């Protein structure tokens, strides 16, 4: 049972465009929402994270938007570059623990 | 380099066999996690240990077991292997201390590719 639902499964964007990946969760015990980036042959690595007390967090070209009432959060990649081509996972972990539950992943391809 | 070391990197074995995957966490990290990544199911949480004790269990099959040793390294044992167990198995670690909030970064190793033939 997927505790965090992620869409789309794959995404193709032109260089310079905006990539948007969406996630939804049900369990209100989740209180930490990171995004991980995974390149082929490598393990996932933390990209950016947010807590539900803020609605948006921005780091460079990467922004998380968080809607607590809708239990949804999304990753926006501005000015997408070919080097951003990777698989992106949203995740959530519960209050007082760290057993991260991941979405199914989105394979992003940025075309030159 | 995340600092999490996994061995072996690749493993091919036959159905019915048993294998052990090994993980050394980042220096100082007491929490260790195991995840299974298959093509159609993303990253599935298997189990979490903290300082030698099991802390959380996910979708881990009864044929699988894990432990964390006093030196903090961890092993994932997979037995009676089936074709469907073929996957990339990740170990991860964090500085998280249970009961002291959430949000510690989880650092992943590069995974162990298991192929069951």
PDB file of C-alpha atoms in Angstrom:
ATOM      1  CA  UNK A   1       0.000   0.000   0.000  1.00  0.00           C
ATOM      2  CA  UNK A   2       1.527   3.256  -1.174  1.00  0.00           C
ATOM      3  CA  UNK A   3       1.325   5.766   1.667  1.00  0.00           C
ATOM      4  CA  UNK A   4       2.543   8.561  -0.581  1.00  0.00           C
ATOM      5  CA  UNK A   5       1.088   8.797  -4.088  1.00  0.00           C
ATOM      6  CA  UNK A   6       3.208  10.479  -6.738  1.00  0.00           C
ATOM      7  CA  UNK A   7       2.457  11.629 -10.273  1.00  0.00           C
ATOM      8  CA  UNK A   8       3.278  11.656 -13.089  1.00  0.00           C
ATOM      9  CA  UNK A   9       5.246   8.454 -13.553  1.00  0.00           C
ATOM     10  CA  UNK A  10       7.339  10.105 -16.241  1.00  0.00           C
ATOM     11  CA  UNK A  11       7.778  13.648 -17.487  1.00  0.00           C
ATOM     12  CA  UNK A  12       9.490  15.138 -20.515  1.00  0.00           C
ATOM     13  CA  UNK A  13      10.288  18.852 -20.461  1.00  0.00           C
ATOM     14  CA  UNK A  14      12.176  21.119 -22.815  1.00  0.00           C
ATOM     15  CA  UNK A  15      15.298  22.861 -21.570  1.00  0.00           C
ATOM     16  CA  UNK A  16      14.315  26.063 -19.817  1.00  0.00           C
ATOM     17  CA  UNK A  17      10.821  24.844 -19.017  1.00  0.00           C
ATOM     18  CA  UNK A  18       9.171  24.194 -15.669  1.00  0.00           C
ATOM     19  CA  UNK A  19       8.963  20.634 -14.329  1.00  0.00           C
ATOM     20  CA  UNK A  20       6.155  19.937 -11.864  1.00  0.00           C
ATOM     21  CA  UNK A  21       5.800  16.726  -9.873  1.00  0.00           C
ATOM     22  CA  UNK A  22       2.920  16.151  -7.487  1.00  0.00           C
ATOM     23  CA  UNK A  23       2.461  14.068  -4.365  1.00  0.00           C
ATOM     24  CA  UNK A  24      -0.414  13.330  -2.019  1.00  0.00           C
ATOM     25  CA  UNK A  25      -0.604  11.642   1.359  1.00  0.00           C
ATOM     26  CA  UNK A  26      -3.308  10.476   3.744  1.00  0.00           C
ATOM     27  CA  UNK A  27      -1.646  10.035   7.104  1.00  0.00           C
ATOM     28  CA  UNK A  28      -1.769  13.234   9.153  1.00  0.00           C
ATOM     29  CA  UNK A  29       1.009  11.855  11.357  1.00  0.00           C
ATOM     30  CA  UNK A  30       3.484  12.745   8.607  1.00  0.00           C
ATOM     31  CA  UNK A  31       5.297  15.941   9.466  1.00  0.00           C
ATOM     32  CA  UNK A  32       8.373  16.012   7.246  1.00  0.00           C
ATOM     33  CA  UNK A  33       8.273  15.965   3.462  1.00  0.00           C
ATOM     34  CA  UNK A  34      11.540  15.646   1.535  1.00  0.00           C
ATOM     35  CA  UNK A  35      12.249  15.218  -2.143  1.00  0.00           C
ATOM     36  CA  UNK A  36      15.044  12.938  -3.240  1.00  0.00           C
ATOM     37  CA  UNK A  37      16.872  12.895  -6.583  1.00  0.00           C
ATOM     38  CA  UNK A  38      18.321   9.702  -8.006  1.00  0.00           C
ATOM     39  CA  UNK A  39      20.692   9.409 -10.955  1.00  0.00           C
ATOM     40  CA  UNK A  40      21.177   6.062 -12.719  1.00  0.00           C
ATOM     41  CA  UNK A  41      23.444   3.729 -10.772  1.00  0.00           C
ATOM     42  CA  UNK A  42      23.337   5.885  -7.656  1.00  0.00           C
ATOM     43  CA  UNK A  43      21.344   5.954  -4.462  1.00  0.00           C
ATOM     44  CA  UNK A  44      18.733   8.657  -3.892  1.00  0.00           C
ATOM     45  CA  UNK A  45      20.038  11.899  -2.414  1.00  0.00           C
ATOM     46  CA  UNK A  46      18.160  14.612  -0.553  1.00  0.00           C
ATOM     47  CA  UNK A  47      17.245  17.556  -2.793  1.00  0.00           C
ATOM     48  CA  UNK A  48      14.968  19.746  -0.685  1.00  0.00           C
ATOM     49  CA  UNK A  49      12.540  19.260   2.207  1.00  0.00           C
ATOM     50  CA  UNK A  50       9.654  21.034   3.910  1.00  0.00           C
ATOM     51  CA  UNK A  51       7.654  20.869   7.113  1.00  0.00           C
ATOM     52  CA  UNK A  52       3.897  21.515   7.184  1.00  0.00           C
ATOM     53  CA  UNK A  53       4.201  24.779   9.094  1.00  0.00           C
ATOM     54  CA  UNK A  54       5.193  26.583   5.874  1.00  0.00           C
ATOM     55  CA  UNK A  55       3.476  26.600   2.491  1.00  0.00           C
ATOM     56  CA  UNK A  56       6.539  27.010   0.312  1.00  0.00           C
ATOM     57  CA  UNK A  57      10.277  26.479   0.390  1.00  0.00           C
ATOM     58  CA  UNK A  58      12.668  27.558  -2.316  1.00  0.00           C
ATOM     59  CA  UNK A  59      16.278  26.559  -2.879  1.00  0.00           C
ATOM     60  CA  UNK A  60      17.736  27.864  -6.115  1.00  0.00           C
ATOM     61  CA  UNK A  61      15.683  26.542  -9.022  1.00  0.00           C
ATOM     62  CA  UNK A  62      13.833  24.041  -6.815  1.00  0.00           C
ATOM     63  CA  UNK A  63      10.633  24.929  -4.943  1.00  0.00           C
ATOM     64  CA  UNK A  64       8.325  22.817  -2.794  1.00  0.00           C
ATOM     65  CA  UNK A  65       4.726  23.963  -2.521  1.00  0.00           C
ATOM     66  CA  UNK A  66       2.789  22.475   0.386  1.00  0.00           C
ATOM     67  CA  UNK A  67      -0.994  22.413   0.879  1.00  0.00           C
ATOM     68  CA  UNK A  68      -1.719  21.043   4.333  1.00  0.00           C
ATOM     69  CA  UNK A  69      -5.510  21.065   4.039  1.00  0.00           C
ATOM     70  CA  UNK A  70      -5.404  19.134   0.772  1.00  0.00           C
ATOM     71  CA  UNK A  71      -2.574  16.891   2.001  1.00  0.00           C
ATOM     72  CA  UNK A  72      -0.635  17.548  -1.169  1.00  0.00           C
ATOM     73  CA  UNK A  73       2.807  18.834  -1.988  1.00  0.00           C
ATOM     74  CA  UNK A  74       4.664  19.406  -5.196  1.00  0.00           C
ATOM     75  CA  UNK A  75       8.138  19.990  -6.563  1.00  0.00           C
ATOM     76  CA  UNK A  76       8.697  22.713  -9.131  1.00  0.00           C
ATOM     77  CA  UNK A  77      11.956  22.829 -11.074  1.00  0.00           C
ATOM     78  CA  UNK A  78      12.356  26.178 -12.780  1.00  0.00           C
ATOM     79  CA  UNK A  79      14.540  26.647 -15.882  1.00  0.00           C
ATOM     80  CA  UNK A  80      14.912  22.872 -16.179  1.00  0.00           C
ATOM     81  CA  UNK A  81      18.291  21.698 -17.478  1.00  0.00           C
ATOM     82  CA  UNK A  82      19.406  18.420 -19.111  1.00  0.00           C
ATOM     83  CA  UNK A  83      21.483  17.778 -15.977  1.00  0.00           C
ATOM     84  CA  UNK A  84      18.225  17.654 -13.994  1.00  0.00           C
ATOM     85  CA  UNK A  85      17.267  14.469 -15.859  1.00  0.00           C
ATOM     86  CA  UNK A  86      16.873  11.927 -13.074  1.00  0.00           C
ATOM     87  CA  UNK A  87      14.236  10.100 -11.061  1.00  0.00           C
ATOM     88  CA  UNK A  88      12.588  12.186  -8.350  1.00  0.00           C
ATOM     89  CA  UNK A  89      10.954  10.729  -5.269  1.00  0.00           C
ATOM     90  CA  UNK A  90       8.724  12.489  -2.814  1.00  0.00           C
ATOM     91  CA  UNK A  91       8.659  11.094   0.686  1.00  0.00           C
ATOM     92  CA  UNK A  92       7.136  11.570   4.097  1.00  0.00           C
ATOM     93  CA  UNK A  93       8.073  10.595   7.603  1.00  0.00           C
ATOM     94  CA  UNK A  94       6.074  10.509  10.786  1.00  0.00           C
ATOM     95  CA  UNK A  95       6.335  12.600  13.894  1.00  0.00           C
ATOM     96  CA  UNK A  96       9.051  11.276  16.218  1.00  0.00           C
ATOM     97  CA  UNK A  97      10.382   8.711  13.800  1.00  0.00           C
ATOM     98  CA  UNK A  98      12.269   8.702  10.555  1.00  0.00           C
ATOM     99  CA  UNK A  99      11.047   5.642   8.653  1.00  0.00           C
ATOM    100  CA  UNK A 100      10.690   7.494   5.378  1.00  0.00           C
ATOM    101  CA  UNK A 101       7.901   6.370   3.039  1.00  0.00           C
ATOM    102  CA  UNK A 102       8.526   7.118  -0.614  1.00  0.00           C
ATOM    103  CA  UNK A 103       6.340   7.781  -3.594  1.00  0.00           C
ATOM    104  CA  UNK A 104       6.682   5.622  -6.688  1.00  0.00           C
ATOM    105  CA  UNK A 105       9.046   8.058  -8.390  1.00  0.00           C
ATOM    106  CA  UNK A 106       8.939  10.291 -11.462  1.00  0.00           C
ATOM    107  CA  UNK A 107      11.435   9.862 -14.257  1.00  0.00           C
ATOM    108  CA  UNK A 108      12.219  13.350 -15.556  1.00  0.00           C
ATOM    109  CA  UNK A 109      13.822  13.858 -18.936  1.00  0.00           C
ATOM    110  CA  UNK A 110      14.870  17.367 -19.905  1.00  0.00           C
ATOM    111  CA  UNK A 111      15.440  17.662 -23.647  1.00  0.00           C
ATOM    112  CA  UNK A 112      18.154  20.043 -24.884  1.00  0.00           C
TER     113      UNK A 112
ATOM    114  CA  UNK B   1      29.916   9.750  -1.743  1.00  0.00           C
ATOM    115  CA  UNK B   2      27.220   9.452   0.930  1.00  0.00           C
ATOM    116  CA  UNK B   3      29.443   7.584   3.386  1.00  0.00           C
ATOM    117  CA  UNK B   4      27.133   4.553   3.420  1.00  0.00           C
ATOM    118  CA  UNK B   5      28.869   1.426   2.127  1.00  0.00           C
ATOM    119  CA  UNK B   6      27.048  -1.588   0.759  1.00  0.00           C
ATOM    120  CA  UNK B   7      28.402  -4.955  -0.332  1.00  0.00           C
ATOM    121  CA  UNK B   8      28.190  -6.742  -2.645  1.00  0.00           C
ATOM    122  CA  UNK B   9      27.349  -4.345  -5.482  1.00  0.00           C
ATOM    123  CA  UNK B  10      26.039  -7.118  -7.681  1.00  0.00           C
ATOM    124  CA  UNK B  11      24.846 -10.609  -6.871  1.00  0.00           C
ATOM    125  CA  UNK B  12      23.378 -13.347  -9.037  1.00  0.00           C
ATOM    126  CA  UNK B  13      21.891 -16.368  -7.360  1.00  0.00           C
ATOM    127  CA  UNK B  14      19.411 -19.149  -8.019  1.00  0.00           C
ATOM    128  CA  UNK B  15      15.862 -19.511  -6.783  1.00  0.00           C
ATOM    129  CA  UNK B  16      15.608 -21.104  -3.364  1.00  0.00           C
ATOM    130  CA  UNK B  17      18.980 -19.821  -2.246  1.00  0.00           C
ATOM    131  CA  UNK B  18      19.851 -17.478   0.626  1.00  0.00           C
ATOM    132  CA  UNK B  19      21.967 -14.329   0.432  1.00  0.00           C
ATOM    133  CA  UNK B  20      23.215 -11.736   2.882  1.00  0.00           C
ATOM    134  CA  UNK B  21      23.603  -8.069   2.027  1.00  0.00           C
ATOM    135  CA  UNK B  22      25.883  -5.964   4.171  1.00  0.00           C
ATOM    136  CA  UNK B  23      25.804  -2.297   5.072  1.00  0.00           C
ATOM    137  CA  UNK B  24      28.124   0.034   6.934  1.00  0.00           C
ATOM    138  CA  UNK B  25      26.389   3.284   7.921  1.00  0.00           C
ATOM    139  CA  UNK B  26      27.941   6.732   7.906  1.00  0.00           C
ATOM    140  CA  UNK B  27      30.292   7.320  10.765  1.00  0.00           C
ATOM    141  CA  UNK B  28      28.283   8.228  13.863  1.00  0.00           C
ATOM    142  CA  UNK B  29      24.860   7.331  12.450  1.00  0.00           C
ATOM    143  CA  UNK B  30      22.914   5.029  14.736  1.00  0.00           C
ATOM    144  CA  UNK B  31      19.834   4.560  12.544  1.00  0.00           C
ATOM    145  CA  UNK B  32      19.937   2.152   9.614  1.00  0.00           C
ATOM    146  CA  UNK B  33      17.205   1.578   7.059  1.00  0.00           C
ATOM    147  CA  UNK B  34      16.699  -0.989   4.321  1.00  0.00           C
ATOM    148  CA  UNK B  35      14.739  -0.277   1.147  1.00  0.00           C
ATOM    149  CA  UNK B  36      13.890  -2.389  -1.877  1.00  0.00           C
ATOM    150  CA  UNK B  37      13.697  -0.742  -5.288  1.00  0.00           C
ATOM    151  CA  UNK B  38      12.077  -2.586  -8.136  1.00  0.00           C
ATOM    152  CA  UNK B  39      11.052  -1.222 -11.522  1.00  0.00           C
ATOM    153  CA  UNK B  40       7.352  -1.271 -10.892  1.00  0.00           C
ATOM    154  CA  UNK B  41       7.180  -0.456  -7.180  1.00  0.00           C
ATOM    155  CA  UNK B  42       9.571   2.373  -6.518  1.00  0.00           C
ATOM    156  CA  UNK B  43      11.288   2.500  -3.141  1.00  0.00           C
ATOM    157  CA  UNK B  44       9.693   0.164  -0.623  1.00  0.00           C
ATOM    158  CA  UNK B  45      10.624   0.597   3.043  1.00  0.00           C
ATOM    159  CA  UNK B  46      11.595  -2.729   4.578  1.00  0.00           C
ATOM    160  CA  UNK B  47      12.893  -2.135   8.090  1.00  0.00           C
ATOM    161  CA  UNK B  48      14.628   0.362  10.380  1.00  0.00           C
ATOM    162  CA  UNK B  49      17.097  -0.239  13.205  1.00  0.00           C
ATOM    163  CA  UNK B  50      18.362   2.135  15.826  1.00  0.00           C
ATOM    164  CA  UNK B  51      21.458   1.244  17.832  1.00  0.00           C
ATOM    165  CA  UNK B  52      20.851  -2.462  17.421  1.00  0.00           C
ATOM    166  CA  UNK B  53      17.117  -2.472  18.046  1.00  0.00           C
ATOM    167  CA  UNK B  54      14.338  -2.785  15.488  1.00  0.00           C
ATOM    168  CA  UNK B  55      12.365   0.473  15.347  1.00  0.00           C
ATOM    169  CA  UNK B  56       9.979   0.210  12.430  1.00  0.00           C
ATOM    170  CA  UNK B  57       8.877  -2.433   9.991  1.00  0.00           C
ATOM    171  CA  UNK B  58       7.517  -1.925   6.522  1.00  0.00           C
ATOM    172  CA  UNK B  59       6.734  -4.331   3.731  1.00  0.00           C
ATOM    173  CA  UNK B  60       9.339  -6.899   4.692  1.00  0.00           C
ATOM    174  CA  UNK B  61       8.555 -10.490   3.806  1.00  0.00           C
ATOM    175  CA  UNK B  62       8.828 -13.233   6.419  1.00  0.00           C
ATOM    176  CA  UNK B  63      11.564 -14.797   4.263  1.00  0.00           C
ATOM    177  CA  UNK B  64      13.651 -11.681   4.875  1.00  0.00           C
ATOM    178  CA  UNK B  65      15.306 -10.688   8.116  1.00  0.00           C
ATOM    179  CA  UNK B  66      17.742  -8.050   9.215  1.00  0.00           C
ATOM    180  CA  UNK B  67      19.879  -7.128  12.169  1.00  0.00           C
ATOM    181  CA  UNK B  68      22.155  -4.368  13.334  1.00  0.00           C
ATOM    182  CA  UNK B  69      25.311  -5.355  15.152  1.00  0.00           C
ATOM    183  CA  UNK B  70      27.101  -3.630  18.070  1.00  0.00           C
ATOM    184  CA  UNK B  71      29.533  -2.000  15.631  1.00  0.00           C
ATOM    185  CA  UNK B  72      26.395  -0.551  13.923  1.00  0.00           C
ATOM    186  CA  UNK B  73      26.813  -2.360  10.634  1.00  0.00           C
ATOM    187  CA  UNK B  74      23.698  -4.090   9.406  1.00  0.00           C
ATOM    188  CA  UNK B  75      22.880  -7.175   7.389  1.00  0.00           C
ATOM    189  CA  UNK B  76      19.792  -8.034   5.376  1.00  0.00           C
ATOM    190  CA  UNK B  77      19.222 -11.757   4.961  1.00  0.00           C
ATOM    191  CA  UNK B  78      17.069 -12.925   2.084  1.00  0.00           C
ATOM    192  CA  UNK B  79      16.121 -16.598   2.014  1.00  0.00           C
ATOM    193  CA  UNK B  80      14.135 -18.991  -0.184  1.00  0.00           C
ATOM    194  CA  UNK B  81      14.699 -16.524  -2.969  1.00  0.00           C
ATOM    195  CA  UNK B  82      12.139 -16.143  -5.728  1.00  0.00           C
ATOM    196  CA  UNK B  83      12.426 -14.542  -9.154  1.00  0.00           C
ATOM    197  CA  UNK B  84      10.341 -11.613  -7.894  1.00  0.00           C
ATOM    198  CA  UNK B  85      12.948 -10.781  -5.265  1.00  0.00           C
ATOM    199  CA  UNK B  86      15.238  -9.502  -8.004  1.00  0.00           C
ATOM    200  CA  UNK B  87      15.684  -5.828  -7.189  1.00  0.00           C
ATOM    201  CA  UNK B  88      18.061  -3.142  -6.031  1.00  0.00           C
ATOM    202  CA  UNK B  89      18.389  -3.179  -2.251  1.00  0.00           C
ATOM    203  CA  UNK B  90      19.404   0.052  -0.597  1.00  0.00           C
ATOM    204  CA  UNK B  91      20.766   0.606   2.839  1.00  0.00           C
ATOM    205  CA  UNK B  92      20.547   4.085   4.304  1.00  0.00           C
ATOM    206  CA  UNK B  93      21.543   5.723   7.545  1.00  0.00           C
ATOM    207  CA  UNK B  94      20.756   8.841   9.504  1.00  0.00           C
ATOM    208  CA  UNK B  95      21.631  10.548  12.738  1.00  0.00           C
ATOM    209  CA  UNK B  96      17.999  10.319  13.794  1.00  0.00           C
ATOM    210  CA  UNK B  97      17.271   9.442  17.391  1.00  0.00           C
ATOM    211  CA  UNK B  98      13.780   7.930  17.907  1.00  0.00           C
ATOM    212  CA  UNK B  99      11.510  10.127  19.968  1.00  0.00           C
ATOM    213  CA  UNK B 100      13.484  13.247  19.192  1.00  0.00           C
ATOM    214  CA  UNK B 101      11.434  14.534  16.266  1.00  0.00           C
ATOM    215  CA  UNK B 102      11.725  13.743  12.591  1.00  0.00           C
ATOM    216  CA  UNK B 103      13.444  15.249   9.619  1.00  0.00           C
ATOM    217  CA  UNK B 104      16.944  13.928   9.794  1.00  0.00           C
ATOM    218  CA  UNK B 105      18.409  13.457   6.343  1.00  0.00           C
ATOM    219  CA  UNK B 106      18.598   9.854   5.258  1.00  0.00           C
ATOM    220  CA  UNK B 107      21.766   9.049   3.332  1.00  0.00           C
ATOM    221  CA  UNK B 108      21.620   6.187   0.874  1.00  0.00           C
ATOM    222  CA  UNK B 109      24.320   3.814  -0.217  1.00  0.00           C
ATOM    223  CA  UNK B 110      24.695   2.887  -3.878  1.00  0.00           C
ATOM    224  CA  UNK B 111      22.719  -0.302  -3.468  1.00  0.00           C
ATOM    225  CA  UNK B 112      23.160  -4.017  -3.994  1.00  0.00           C
ATOM    226  CA  UNK B 113      21.796  -5.389  -7.244  1.00  0.00           C
ATOM    227  CA  UNK B 114      20.276  -8.808  -6.664  1.00  0.00           C
ATOM    228  CA  UNK B 115      19.339 -10.967  -9.613  1.00  0.00           C
ATOM    229  CA  UNK B 116      17.561 -14.247  -8.932  1.00  0.00           C
ATOM    230  CA  UNK B 117      17.659 -16.700 -11.830  1.00  0.00           C
TER     231      UNK B 117
END
